[in-house]
Coordinates of C-alpha atoms in Angstrom, one line a residue:
Chain A
X1 CA 5.4 -23.0 43.5
X2 CA 7.7 -23.4 40.4
X3 CA 8.1 -27.1 41.0
X4 CA 4.2 -27.3 41.2
X5 CA 3.8 -25.5 37.8
X6 CA 6.3 -27.9 36.3
X7 CA 4.3 -30.9 37.5
X8 CA 1.3 -29.4 36.1
X9 CA 2.9 -29.0 32.7
X10 CA 4.3 -32.5 33.0
X11 CA 0.9 -33.9 33.7
X12 CA -0.7 -32.2 30.7
X13 CA 1.8 -33.4 28.4
X14 CA 1.6 -36.9 29.9
X15 CA -2.3 -37.1 29.6
X16 CA -1.9 -35.5 26.0
X17 CA 0.6 -37.8 24.5
X18 CA 0.7 -40.9 26.9
X19 CA -2.2 -42.7 25.1
X20 CA -0.5 -42.0 21.6
X21 CA 2.8 -43.4 23.1
X22 CA 1.2 -46.4 24.6
X23 CA -0.5 -47.1 21.2
X24 CA 2.7 -46.7 19.3
X25 CA 4.4 -49.0 21.7
X26 CA 1.8 -51.8 21.3
X27 CA 1.9 -51.4 17.6
X28 CA 5.3 -53.1 17.6
X29 CA 4.0 -55.9 19.8
X30 CA 4.6 -59.5 18.7
X31 CA 1.3 -60.8 19.9
X32 CA -2.1 -59.4 19.8
X33 CA -2.2 -58.8 23.5
X34 CA -3.1 -55.2 24.8
X35 CA -1.4 -55.7 28.2
X36 CA 1.6 -57.9 27.8
X37 CA 4.5 -56.9 25.4
X38 CA 5.8 -60.3 24.1
X39 CA 8.6 -59.2 21.8
X40 CA 9.3 -56.5 19.3
X41 CA 8.0 -57.1 15.6
X42 CA 6.9 -55.3 12.4
X43 CA 4.4 -57.9 11.7
X44 CA 1.3 -55.6 12.2
X45 CA 2.8 -53.2 9.7
X46 CA 3.7 -55.8 7.1
X47 CA 0.2 -57.4 7.6
X48 CA -1.3 -54.0 6.8
X49 CA 0.7 -53.7 3.5
X50 CA -0.8 -56.9 2.3
X51 CA -4.4 -56.1 3.4
X52 CA -6.3 -55.2 0.2
X53 CA -9.2 -53.4 1.9
X54 CA -6.6 -51.3 3.9
X55 CA -4.6 -50.4 0.9
X56 CA -7.7 -49.5 -1.0
X57 CA -8.8 -47.3 1.8
X58 CA -5.4 -45.7 2.0
X59 CA -5.6 -44.9 -1.8
X60 CA -9.0 -43.4 -1.3
X61 CA -7.9 -41.2 1.6
X62 CA -4.8 -39.9 -0.1
X63 CA -6.8 -39.2 -3.5
X64 CA -9.4 -37.3 -1.5
X65 CA -6.9 -35.4 0.6
X66 CA -4.6 -34.4 -2.3
X67 CA -7.7 -33.4 -4.7
X68 CA -9.8 -31.7 -2.0
X69 CA -6.6 -29.7 -0.7
X70 CA -5.7 -28.7 -4.3
X71 CA -9.1 -27.5 -5.1
X72 CA -9.9 -25.8 -2.0
X73 CA -6.5 -24.0 -2.1
X74 CA -7.3 -22.7 -5.5
X75 CA -10.8 -21.8 -4.6
X76 CA -9.8 -20.4 -1.1
X77 CA -7.0 -18.2 -2.6
X78 CA -9.3 -16.8 -5.3
X79 CA -12.0 -16.2 -2.6
X80 CA -9.5 -14.4 -0.2
X81 CA -8.4 -12.1 -3.3
X82 CA -11.9 -11.3 -3.9
X83 CA -12.9 -10.7 -0.3
X84 CA -9.7 -8.3 0.0
X85 CA -11.0 -6.4 -3.0
X86 CA -14.5 -5.7 -1.7
X87 CA -14.9 -2.1 -0.9
X88 CA -18.2 -2.2 0.7
X89 CA -17.4 -3.2 4.5
X90 CA -20.8 -4.5 5.2
X91 CA -20.8 -7.0 2.5
X92 CA -17.2 -8.0 3.4
X93 CA -18.4 -8.6 7.0
X94 CA -21.4 -10.8 5.9
X95 CA -19.1 -13.0 3.5
X96 CA -16.6 -13.3 6.3
X97 CA -19.2 -14.6 8.8
X98 CA -20.8 -16.8 6.2
X99 CA -17.2 -18.3 5.5
X100 CA -16.7 -19.0 9.1
X101 CA -19.8 -20.7 10.0
X102 CA -18.9 -24.0 8.5
X103 CA -15.7 -24.0 10.8
X104 CA -18.0 -23.4 13.8
X105 CA -20.6 -25.8 12.8
X106 CA -20.4 -29.3 14.5
X107 CA -19.0 -31.8 12.2
X108 CA -22.1 -34.2 12.7
X109 CA -24.5 -31.4 11.4
X110 CA -22.2 -30.7 8.5
X111 CA -22.1 -34.2 7.7
X112 CA -25.8 -35.1 7.9
X113 CA -26.9 -31.9 6.1
X114 CA -24.3 -32.7 3.1
X115 CA -25.5 -36.2 3.2
X116 CA -29.2 -35.1 2.9
X117 CA -28.4 -32.7 0.0
X118 CA -26.2 -35.3 -1.9
X119 CA -29.1 -37.8 -1.8
X120 CA -31.8 -35.2 -2.6
X121 CA -29.6 -34.3 -5.7
X122 CA -29.1 -38.1 -6.5
X123 CA -32.7 -38.6 -6.5
X124 CA -33.4 -35.5 -8.6
X125 CA -30.8 -36.9 -11.1
X126 CA -32.1 -40.6 -10.9
X127 CA -29.1 -42.1 -9.7
X128 CA -29.0 -45.5 -8.0
X129 CA -26.3 -44.7 -5.6
X130 CA -25.8 -41.0 -4.7
X131 CA -23.0 -41.3 -2.3
X132 CA -19.4 -42.0 -3.4
X133 CA -16.1 -40.4 -4.5
X134 CA -17.6 -37.1 -5.8
X135 CA -19.7 -36.5 -2.8
X136 CA -17.0 -37.3 -0.3
X137 CA -14.7 -35.1 -2.3
X138 CA -17.2 -32.2 -2.4
X139 CA -17.8 -32.5 1.3
X140 CA -14.1 -32.3 2.1
X141 CA -13.7 -29.2 -0.2
X142 CA -16.5 -27.6 1.7
X143 CA -14.9 -28.1 5.1
X144 CA -11.4 -27.1 3.9
X145 CA -12.3 -23.9 2.1
X146 CA -12.6 -21.6 5.2
X147 CA -9.2 -22.8 6.6
X148 CA -7.6 -21.8 3.3
X149 CA -9.4 -18.4 3.3
X150 CA -8.3 -17.7 6.8
X151 CA -4.8 -18.5 6.2
X152 CA -4.5 -16.6 3.1
X153 CA -6.5 -13.5 4.1
X154 CA -4.0 -12.0 6.6
X155 CA -1.3 -12.3 4.1
X156 CA -3.0 -10.4 1.4
X157 CA -3.7 -7.7 4.2
X158 CA 0.0 -7.4 4.8
X159 CA 0.7 -6.9 1.1
X160 CA 1.2 -3.4 0.1
X161 CA -1.7 -2.5 -2.3
X162 CA 0.4 -0.5 -4.4
X163 CA 2.6 -3.8 -5.4
X164 CA -0.3 -4.7 -7.7
X165 CA -0.5 -1.2 -9.2
X166 CA 3.1 -1.0 -9.6
X167 CA 2.8 -4.4 -11.7
X168 CA -0.2 -3.0 -13.7
X169 CA 2.1 0.2 -14.3
X170 CA 4.9 -1.9 -15.7
X171 CA 2.7 -3.4 -18.2
X172 CA 1.2 -6.4 -16.4
X173 CA -2.5 -7.4 -17.3
X174 CA -4.4 -7.9 -14.0
X175 CA -3.8 -11.7 -14.3
X176 CA -0.3 -11.5 -14.7
X177 CA 0.1 -9.0 -12.0
X178 CA -1.5 -11.8 -9.7
X179 CA 0.8 -14.4 -10.6
X180 CA 4.0 -12.4 -10.9
X181 CA 3.6 -10.1 -7.8
X182 CA 0.6 -10.9 -5.6
X183 CA 1.1 -14.8 -5.4
X184 CA 4.8 -14.7 -4.5
X185 CA 3.8 -12.1 -1.5
X186 CA 1.2 -14.5 -0.3
X187 CA 2.8 -17.8 -1.0
X188 CA 3.4 -18.8 2.6
X189 CA -0.2 -18.3 3.4
X190 CA -1.2 -20.4 0.3
X191 CA 1.1 -23.3 1.4
X192 CA -0.1 -23.4 5.0
X193 CA -3.6 -23.3 3.8
X194 CA -2.8 -26.2 1.7
X195 CA -1.1 -28.2 4.4
X196 CA -4.1 -27.4 6.8
X197 CA -6.7 -28.6 4.2
X198 CA -4.7 -31.8 3.5
X199 CA -4.3 -32.6 7.1
X200 CA -7.9 -32.0 8.0
X201 CA -9.1 -34.2 5.0
X202 CA -6.7 -36.9 5.9
X203 CA -8.1 -37.6 9.3
X204 CA -11.7 -36.7 8.9
X205 CA -14.2 -39.2 10.1
X206 CA -17.4 -37.7 10.9
X207 CA -18.1 -35.8 7.6
X208 CA -16.7 -38.7 5.5
X209 CA -18.7 -41.2 7.4
X210 CA -22.0 -39.6 6.2
X211 CA -21.0 -38.7 2.6
X212 CA -18.5 -41.4 1.4
X213 CA -21.1 -44.4 0.6
X214 CA -18.9 -47.2 -0.7
X215 CA -15.9 -44.9 -1.3
X216 CA -14.5 -45.8 2.2
X217 CA -11.4 -43.9 3.6
X218 CA -9.1 -45.0 6.3
X219 CA -10.6 -43.4 9.3
X220 CA -13.8 -45.3 8.4
X221 CA -12.1 -48.5 7.9
X222 CA -10.5 -48.2 11.2
X223 CA -13.7 -47.5 12.9
X224 CA -15.3 -50.4 11.1
X225 CA -12.3 -52.6 12.3
X226 CA -12.9 -51.6 15.9
X227 CA -16.5 -52.6 15.8
X228 CA -15.5 -56.4 15.5
X229 CA -12.4 -56.5 17.7
X230 CA -9.4 -54.1 18.5
X231 CA -6.3 -55.6 17.0
X232 CA -2.8 -54.4 16.8
X233 CA -3.0 -53.6 13.1
X234 CA -5.4 -50.7 14.0
X235 CA -2.6 -49.4 16.3
X236 CA -0.1 -49.7 13.5
X237 CA -2.5 -47.9 11.1
X238 CA -3.1 -45.2 13.6
X239 CA 0.5 -44.8 14.3
X240 CA 1.2 -44.2 10.7
X241 CA -1.6 -41.6 10.5
X242 CA -0.4 -39.8 13.6
X243 CA 3.1 -39.9 12.2
X244 CA 2.0 -38.3 8.9
X245 CA -0.2 -35.6 10.7
X246 CA 2.6 -34.9 13.0
X247 CA 5.2 -34.4 10.3
X248 CA 2.6 -32.0 8.4
X249 CA 2.1 -30.1 11.7
X250 CA 5.8 -29.4 12.1
X251 CA 6.1 -28.5 8.4
X252 CA 3.3 -26.0 9.1
X253 CA 4.8 -24.5 12.2
X254 CA 8.2 -24.2 10.5
X255 CA 6.5 -22.3 7.7
X256 CA 4.8 -19.9 10.2
X257 CA 7.8 -19.2 12.1
X258 CA 9.8 -18.6 9.0
X259 CA 7.4 -16.0 7.6
X260 CA 7.2 -14.5 11.0
X261 CA 11.1 -14.2 11.5
X262 CA 11.1 -12.8 8.0
X263 CA 8.6 -10.1 9.1
X264 CA 10.6 -9.3 12.2
X265 CA 13.9 -8.9 10.2
X266 CA 12.2 -6.5 8.0
X267 CA 10.8 -4.5 11.0
X268 CA 14.3 -4.0 12.1
X269 CA 15.9 -0.7 10.7
Chain B
X1 CA -0.7 19.2 -37.0
X2 CA 1.1 18.3 -33.9
X3 CA -0.4 19.1 -30.6
X4 CA 2.5 19.8 -28.2
X5 CA 0.4 18.9 -25.1
X6 CA 1.3 15.3 -24.0
X7 CA -1.2 15.1 -21.3
X8 CA -4.7 17.1 -21.1
X9 CA -7.2 16.8 -18.5
X10 CA -10.6 18.4 -19.6
X11 CA -13.3 19.1 -17.2
X12 CA -12.6 16.3 -15.0
X13 CA -14.6 15.5 -12.0
X14 CA -14.0 12.7 -9.3
X15 CA -16.1 11.8 -6.2
X16 CA -15.4 9.3 -3.6
X17 CA -18.5 8.3 -1.7
X18 CA -20.4 11.5 -2.7
X19 CA -17.5 13.7 -1.6
X20 CA -16.0 15.7 -4.7
X21 CA -12.1 15.3 -4.8
X22 CA -11.7 16.9 -8.2
X23 CA -14.4 19.4 -9.6
X24 CA -14.1 20.7 -13.2
X25 CA -10.4 20.2 -13.3
X26 CA -8.5 21.4 -16.3
X27 CA -5.0 21.0 -16.9
X28 CA -2.6 20.9 -19.9
X29 CA 0.9 19.5 -19.5
X30 CA 3.5 20.1 -22.5
X31 CA 5.9 17.4 -23.8
X32 CA 9.3 17.2 -21.8
X33 CA 8.0 19.4 -19.0
X34 CA 8.5 19.2 -15.3
X35 CA 5.2 20.0 -13.9
X36 CA 4.6 19.8 -10.0
X37 CA 1.2 19.4 -8.4
X38 CA 1.4 21.1 -5.0
X39 CA -1.1 21.2 -2.2
X40 CA -2.1 20.1 1.1
X41 CA -3.3 16.6 1.9
X42 CA -6.7 15.7 0.4
X43 CA -6.4 18.6 -2.2
X44 CA -6.7 16.0 -5.2
X45 CA -3.1 15.9 -6.3
X46 CA -2.6 12.0 -5.9
X47 CA -6.1 11.6 -7.5
X48 CA -5.1 13.6 -10.6
X49 CA -1.8 11.4 -10.8
X50 CA -3.9 8.2 -10.5
X51 CA -6.1 9.4 -13.3
X52 CA -3.2 10.0 -15.6
X53 CA -1.7 6.3 -14.6
X54 CA -4.9 4.7 -15.3
X55 CA -5.6 3.5 -11.8
X56 CA -8.7 5.5 -11.8
X57 CA -11.6 6.6 -14.2
X58 CA -13.0 10.0 -13.9
X59 CA -16.7 10.3 -13.3
X60 CA -16.9 13.2 -15.8
X61 CA -14.5 14.7 -18.2
X62 CA -11.7 13.4 -20.5
X63 CA -8.2 12.3 -20.0
X64 CA -6.3 12.9 -23.2
X65 CA -2.8 11.7 -24.0
X66 CA -1.0 12.6 -27.1
X67 CA -4.4 13.9 -28.5
X68 CA -6.2 10.8 -27.9
X69 CA -8.9 10.1 -25.3
X70 CA -7.7 7.4 -23.0
X71 CA -10.5 7.2 -20.2
X72 CA -11.2 3.6 -20.9
X73 CA -7.4 2.6 -21.6
X74 CA -6.2 0.4 -18.7
X75 CA -3.1 1.5 -16.9
X76 CA -1.1 -1.5 -18.3
X77 CA -1.6 -0.2 -21.8
X78 CA -0.5 3.5 -21.2
X79 CA 3.1 4.9 -22.0
X80 CA 3.1 6.2 -18.5
X81 CA 5.0 4.9 -15.3
X82 CA 4.6 5.8 -11.9
X83 CA 7.2 6.1 -8.8
X84 CA 5.0 5.2 -6.0
X85 CA 5.1 6.9 -2.4
X86 CA 6.6 3.9 -0.7
X87 CA 8.6 2.6 -3.8
X88 CA 6.4 -0.5 -4.0
X89 CA 9.4 -2.6 -5.2
X90 CA 8.7 -6.3 -5.4
X91 CA 10.2 -7.9 -2.3
X92 CA 10.6 -11.5 -3.9
X93 CA 12.9 -10.1 -6.8
X94 CA 16.3 -8.9 -6.3
X95 CA 17.5 -5.4 -7.7
X96 CA 18.3 -6.8 -11.2
X97 CA 14.9 -8.4 -11.5
X98 CA 13.0 -5.5 -10.3
X99 CA 14.4 -3.2 -12.9
X100 CA 13.9 -6.0 -15.5
X101 CA 10.4 -6.6 -14.7
X102 CA 8.7 -4.2 -17.2
X103 CA 11.1 -5.4 -20.0
X104 CA 10.3 -9.1 -19.2
X105 CA 6.6 -8.3 -19.5
X106 CA 7.4 -6.9 -22.9
X107 CA 9.3 -10.1 -23.7
X108 CA 12.4 -8.4 -24.9
X109 CA 15.2 -10.8 -25.7
X110 CA 17.5 -11.4 -22.7
X111 CA 20.5 -9.7 -24.1
X112 CA 18.6 -6.5 -24.7
X113 CA 17.2 -6.7 -21.1
X114 CA 20.7 -7.1 -19.6
X115 CA 22.1 -4.1 -21.5
X116 CA 19.1 -1.9 -20.4
X117 CA 19.2 -2.9 -16.8
X118 CA 22.9 -2.2 -16.6
X119 CA 22.4 1.1 -18.2
X120 CA 19.7 2.0 -15.8
X121 CA 21.5 0.9 -12.6
X122 CA 24.5 3.0 -13.9
X123 CA 22.1 6.0 -14.4
X124 CA 21.1 5.7 -10.9
X125 CA 24.4 5.0 -9.5
X126 CA 23.6 1.4 -8.2
X127 CA 26.0 -0.5 -10.6
X128 CA 27.3 -3.6 -8.7
X129 CA 24.1 -4.1 -6.5
X130 CA 22.4 -6.2 -9.1
X131 CA 22.1 -9.2 -6.9
X132 CA 21.2 -7.5 -3.7
X133 CA 17.9 -8.2 -2.0
X134 CA 15.5 -5.2 -1.8
X135 CA 15.3 -5.7 2.0
X136 CA 18.9 -5.1 2.4
X137 CA 18.8 -1.6 0.8
X138 CA 18.7 1.7 2.4
X139 CA 15.7 4.1 1.8
X140 CA 17.7 6.1 -0.9
X141 CA 18.8 3.1 -2.6
X142 CA 15.3 1.7 -2.8
X143 CA 14.2 5.1 -4.2
X144 CA 16.9 4.6 -6.9
X145 CA 15.8 1.1 -8.0
X146 CA 12.2 2.5 -8.2
X147 CA 13.5 5.0 -10.5
X148 CA 15.5 2.7 -12.6
X149 CA 12.6 0.3 -12.8
X150 CA 10.2 2.9 -14.0
X151 CA 12.3 4.6 -16.7
X152 CA 13.7 1.3 -18.0
X153 CA 10.4 1.2 -19.9
X154 CA 11.1 4.4 -21.7
X155 CA 7.8 6.0 -20.5
X156 CA 6.6 9.2 -22.3
X157 CA 5.4 10.5 -19.0
X158 CA 6.8 9.6 -15.5
X159 CA 4.4 10.1 -12.5
X160 CA 6.1 10.7 -9.2
X161 CA 3.9 10.6 -6.1
X162 CA 5.8 12.2 -3.2
X163 CA 8.8 10.0 -4.0
X164 CA 11.2 12.0 -1.7
X165 CA 8.9 12.3 1.3
X166 CA 10.4 9.3 3.2
X167 CA 14.0 10.4 2.7
X168 CA 15.9 12.5 5.2
X169 CA 16.4 16.3 4.4
X170 CA 20.2 15.9 3.0
X171 CA 19.3 12.9 0.7
X172 CA 16.1 14.6 -0.3
X173 CA 18.0 17.8 -1.5
X174 CA 20.5 15.6 -3.3
X175 CA 17.6 13.6 -4.9
X176 CA 15.9 16.6 -6.0
X177 CA 18.9 17.7 -8.1
X178 CA 19.4 14.5 -9.5
X179 CA 15.8 14.0 -10.6
X180 CA 15.9 17.3 -12.3
X181 CA 19.2 16.4 -14.1
X182 CA 17.8 13.1 -15.0
X183 CA 14.6 14.6 -16.4
X184 CA 16.6 16.9 -18.7
X185 CA 18.9 14.4 -19.7
X186 CA 16.1 11.8 -20.7
X187 CA 13.8 14.2 -22.2
X188 CA 10.8 12.6 -20.3
X189 CA 7.9 14.4 -19.1
X190 CA 7.8 14.5 -15.4
X191 CA 4.5 15.1 -13.2
X192 CA 5.5 15.4 -9.6
X193 CA 3.4 15.4 -6.8
X194 CA 4.4 17.1 -3.4
X195 CA 3.1 18.9 -0.5
X196 CA 6.7 20.4 0.1
X197 CA 6.6 23.9 -1.5
X198 CA 10.3 24.3 -1.5
X199 CA 10.7 20.9 -3.4
X200 CA 8.2 22.4 -6.0
X201 CA 9.9 25.6 -6.5
X202 CA 13.4 24.2 -7.0
X203 CA 12.5 21.4 -9.2
X204 CA 9.6 22.5 -11.6
X205 CA 9.1 24.3 -14.8
X206 CA 5.6 24.9 -13.7
X207 CA 3.8 24.5 -10.5
X208 CA 0.1 23.9 -10.2
X209 CA -1.1 24.8 -6.8
X210 CA -4.1 22.9 -5.7
X211 CA -6.7 22.9 -2.9
X212 CA -10.0 21.3 -2.4
X213 CA -10.0 19.7 -5.8
X214 CA -9.4 23.0 -7.7
X215 CA -6.6 24.7 -9.3
X216 CA -5.7 27.8 -7.4
X217 CA -2.9 28.9 -9.7
X218 CA -0.6 27.5 -12.4
X219 CA 2.7 29.1 -13.4
X220 CA 6.4 29.1 -13.2
X221 CA 7.9 29.0 -9.6
X222 CA 8.6 32.7 -9.9
X223 CA 5.2 33.6 -10.8
X224 CA 3.7 31.6 -8.0
X225 CA 6.1 33.1 -5.4
X226 CA 6.1 36.6 -6.5
X227 CA 2.6 37.0 -7.9
X228 CA 0.3 34.8 -6.0
X229 CA -3.2 35.0 -7.3
X230 CA -5.0 34.5 -3.9
X231 CA -4.4 34.4 -0.2
X232 CA -4.2 30.5 -0.2
X233 CA -1.3 30.5 -2.8
X234 CA 0.3 33.4 -0.8
X235 CA 0.2 31.5 2.3
X236 CA 1.0 28.0 1.1
X237 CA 4.0 29.1 -0.8
X238 CA 6.6 30.6 1.6
X239 CA 5.5 32.8 4.5
X240 CA 3.2 36.0 3.8
X241 CA 1.8 38.7 5.7
X242 CA -1.8 39.3 4.2
X243 CA -3.7 42.4 5.2
X244 CA -6.9 44.0 4.2
X245 CA -6.4 47.0 1.8
X246 CA -8.0 49.4 -0.4
X247 CA -6.7 50.3 -4.1
X248 CA -7.3 54.0 -3.9
X249 CA -6.0 54.3 -7.6
X250 CA -3.5 52.6 -9.9
X251 CA -0.1 52.4 -8.2
X252 CA -1.6 53.6 -4.8
X253 CA -2.8 51.4 -2.0
X254 CA -3.9 51.9 1.5
X255 CA -3.5 49.4 4.2
X256 CA -2.9 49.4 8.1
X257 CA -3.9 53.0 8.2
X258 CA -1.2 54.1 5.9
X259 CA -0.9 54.9 2.2
X260 CA 1.8 53.2 -0.1
X261 CA 3.1 53.4 -3.5
X262 CA 2.9 50.1 -5.3
X263 CA 3.5 48.6 -8.7
X264 CA 0.1 47.0 -9.3
X265 CA -2.9 48.5 -11.4
X266 CA -6.1 47.6 -13.0
X267 CA -8.4 47.5 -10.1
X268 CA -11.6 49.7 -9.5
X269 CA -11.0 52.8 -7.5
X270 CA -11.4 52.1 -3.8
X271 CA -11.6 48.4 -4.5
X272 CA -11.1 46.2 -1.4
X273 CA -8.1 44.0 -1.8
X274 CA -5.6 41.6 -0.1
X275 CA -2.1 43.0 0.3
X276 CA 0.9 40.6 0.5
X277 CA 4.2 41.6 2.1
X278 CA 6.7 38.8 2.2
X279 CA 8.5 38.7 5.7
X280 CA 11.8 39.1 3.9
X281 CA 10.9 42.2 2.0
X282 CA 10.4 44.3 5.1
X283 CA 13.1 46.5 6.5
X284 CA 13.3 47.3 10.2
X285 CA 14.2 50.7 10.9
X286 CA 14.1 53.2 13.7
X287 CA 10.4 53.9 15.0
X288 CA 10.4 57.4 13.6
X289 CA 11.7 56.6 10.2
X290 CA 9.1 53.7 9.6
X291 CA 6.2 53.8 7.4
X292 CA 4.3 51.6 10.1
X293 CA 5.4 51.2 13.8
X294 CA 4.8 48.3 16.1
X295 CA 6.0 46.3 19.2
X296 CA 8.1 43.2 18.8
X297 CA 6.1 40.3 20.6
X298 CA 8.3 37.3 19.9
X299 CA 11.8 36.4 18.5
X300 CA 13.1 33.2 17.1
X301 CA 16.6 32.6 15.9
X302 CA 16.7 30.3 12.9
X303 CA 20.3 30.4 12.0
X304 CA 20.1 32.3 8.7
X305 CA 18.0 35.0 10.2
X306 CA 15.7 35.9 13.1
X307 CA 12.0 35.5 12.6
X308 CA 10.2 38.4 14.7
X309 CA 6.5 38.9 15.2
X310 CA 5.7 42.6 15.3
X311 CA 2.3 43.8 16.5
X312 CA 0.9 46.6 14.2
X313 CA -2.5 48.0 15.4
X314 CA -3.5 44.4 16.4
X315 CA -2.3 42.6 13.3
X316 CA 0.7 40.6 13.8
X317 CA 3.3 40.8 11.0
X318 CA 6.1 38.2 10.6
X319 CA 9.5 39.8 9.6
X320 CA 12.8 38.0 8.8
X321 CA 15.9 40.2 9.8
X322 CA 19.4 39.4 10.3
X323 CA 19.6 42.0 13.1
X324 CA 18.9 41.1 16.5
X325 CA 15.8 42.7 18.3
X326 CA 14.2 42.0 21.6
X327 CA 10.7 41.2 22.7
X328 CA 9.1 44.6 23.7
X329 CA 11.2 46.7 21.5
X330 CA 9.5 49.5 19.5
X331 CA 10.4 49.3 15.8
X332 CA 9.7 50.9 12.5
X333 CA 8.8 49.0 9.3
X334 CA 9.8 50.3 5.8
X335 CA 8.3 48.7 2.8
X336 CA 9.6 49.3 -0.7
X337 CA 6.7 49.7 -3.4
X338 CA 8.1 46.4 -5.1
X339 CA 7.7 44.4 -1.8
X340 CA 3.9 45.1 -2.1
X341 CA 1.8 42.7 -3.9
X342 CA -2.1 43.3 -4.5
X343 CA -4.5 40.4 -4.9
X344 CA -8.1 40.5 -5.6
X345 CA -10.4 39.5 -2.8
X346 CA -11.2 35.7 -2.9
X347 CA -12.9 33.0 -0.8
X348 CA -9.6 32.7 1.0
X349 CA -9.5 36.4 2.1
X350 CA -9.0 36.7 5.8
X351 CA -8.2 33.1 6.6
X352 CA -4.4 33.4 6.1
X353 CA -1.5 35.7 6.6
X354 CA -2.0 36.8 10.4
X355 CA 0.6 35.6 12.7
X356 CA -1.3 36.4 15.9
X357 CA -1.8 32.6 16.8
X358 CA 1.8 31.8 15.4
X359 CA 4.1 29.7 17.2
X360 CA 6.7 27.3 16.0
X361 CA 4.9 24.4 17.6
X362 CA 1.7 25.0 15.7
X363 CA 3.5 25.4 12.4
X364 CA 5.4 22.2 12.8
X365 CA 2.1 20.4 13.7
X366 CA 0.4 21.7 10.6
X367 CA 3.3 20.5 8.4
X368 CA 2.9 17.1 9.9
X369 CA -0.6 17.1 8.6
X370 CA 0.6 17.8 5.0
X371 CA 2.8 14.8 5.4
X372 CA -0.3 12.5 5.6
X373 CA -1.3 10.6 2.4
X374 CA -3.4 12.4 0.1
X375 CA -7.0 11.5 0.2
X376 CA -6.8 8.8 -2.6
X377 CA -10.0 6.9 -1.7

């Protein structure tokens, strides 16, 4: 029975990670064959580094990821503070549901509806090209926001309400009280929210596809590459993205366990 | 020219969601006074404190500080500091930085801050713990940090919201003495909120007994204990037997079917009154020598004395005595004139002071209720 359970787990892990491992493996293949490993090489990686389209797309991706993560973290934290301060339980519930809908919504619906909206506004303003950097950034901020809010909210809920009053009592203005007392107390929530937002933005394809116009990001370039023929430089690129996301996820988990063990330590008498 | 009241509350009313928490509330607090707001949970005592601290604006009435109306002045501009029930220390700062917090906000020079923090930590006996993390401190130590943090700012008034509630009995008694000493030494007005009547009596210059958002009585601890104004105060402060009586004339009262000499006057002839007799003021004598006689229905040994319940004509009296008695004993009660206190009838008449449903278990349960947080919002 136990052996069976182990086998089951092993199979799950195999099916989850085998494709990625195969891809990583072939990204180091000397030839472009996808079934024969002819020799080890970094050629596909060095090839990437000289590919201008690719580097441009990488630049776009990073700019959008960093900016959308920063902006959605600021907006999301402010929103979470506002939601926590709401006294009316009914409006609190409504705002929470409205916040969560974009998370549940299918990416393709979000992407198409955002595209329609952007084109509509573009036409209103008489722009020749409505889609571009600003629209893809706005779209990313939109789908990042709920994740930031949801990672900051529980931290705020755990924070003793009298901490803020204590800060005001000692002479802080409400703004000072936030930066000097509340923010340190919810910092892990803010950081995890930021990492979540950054990761989501980094590997988003569907919504970017509809909203980016000529400002193409990496996932879209990869998609376009595979339309012609699948070459190992795609594997190399995907491997890099996988490594980045993997590293971010590990960071995210470490932060979470850290704040949890801190809580556990506090619970001990 | 100088008004010696440092804080005045005039005609204050506060309601949360249509429920009145304070109703036409008036209180004057003198400079350098130690005033305690005492009452059960939900009586409005914490709300009163929050009004003075500036965390709450009254719906009606005025909050006056040193003769100036401060209703709209936000808390961070008031010369008032608070010690919170659960201390509210800043967990991301160490002991030193917690105490220095208010001084840094005021942008004092680093040297001055250092001198002040050192002085404050010495005052609360925490010298040497500057670098310690808040999490590593015991409850009593955290309490001391909270005190040091508040008084480092030289408040004119210090507000204390049940600061000792979380400490164990021994520590609580020590802190009571220390706080009182500190208050005299620093010359700061203390406004102290508690549901613990003993704490209120030991520490205060003046006690304000509250219930249902109204002041029941204001006075020195002795006044409150010896001359309670109504059945609520008599019952809340210490133990009391409260029986219906009739004031026959000045210095002469009838209750429990007998007539007694007493020290009270100024009532209408034959006016119905509440009569208070404290359990420790009753002497137990032989049945034939007693002014009242009854049967012992329960006995509890409390260490210092026995607490016995005596049934007199269906009304159960509580009596504290150092002599042992047994259930079923027939005893006589002897009551001196100065042990009898007469009160006017009030809305609380008949609600308190009968020990017929008394059991220790029930008493402890109701104590636990008082430990709940005050109905702040």
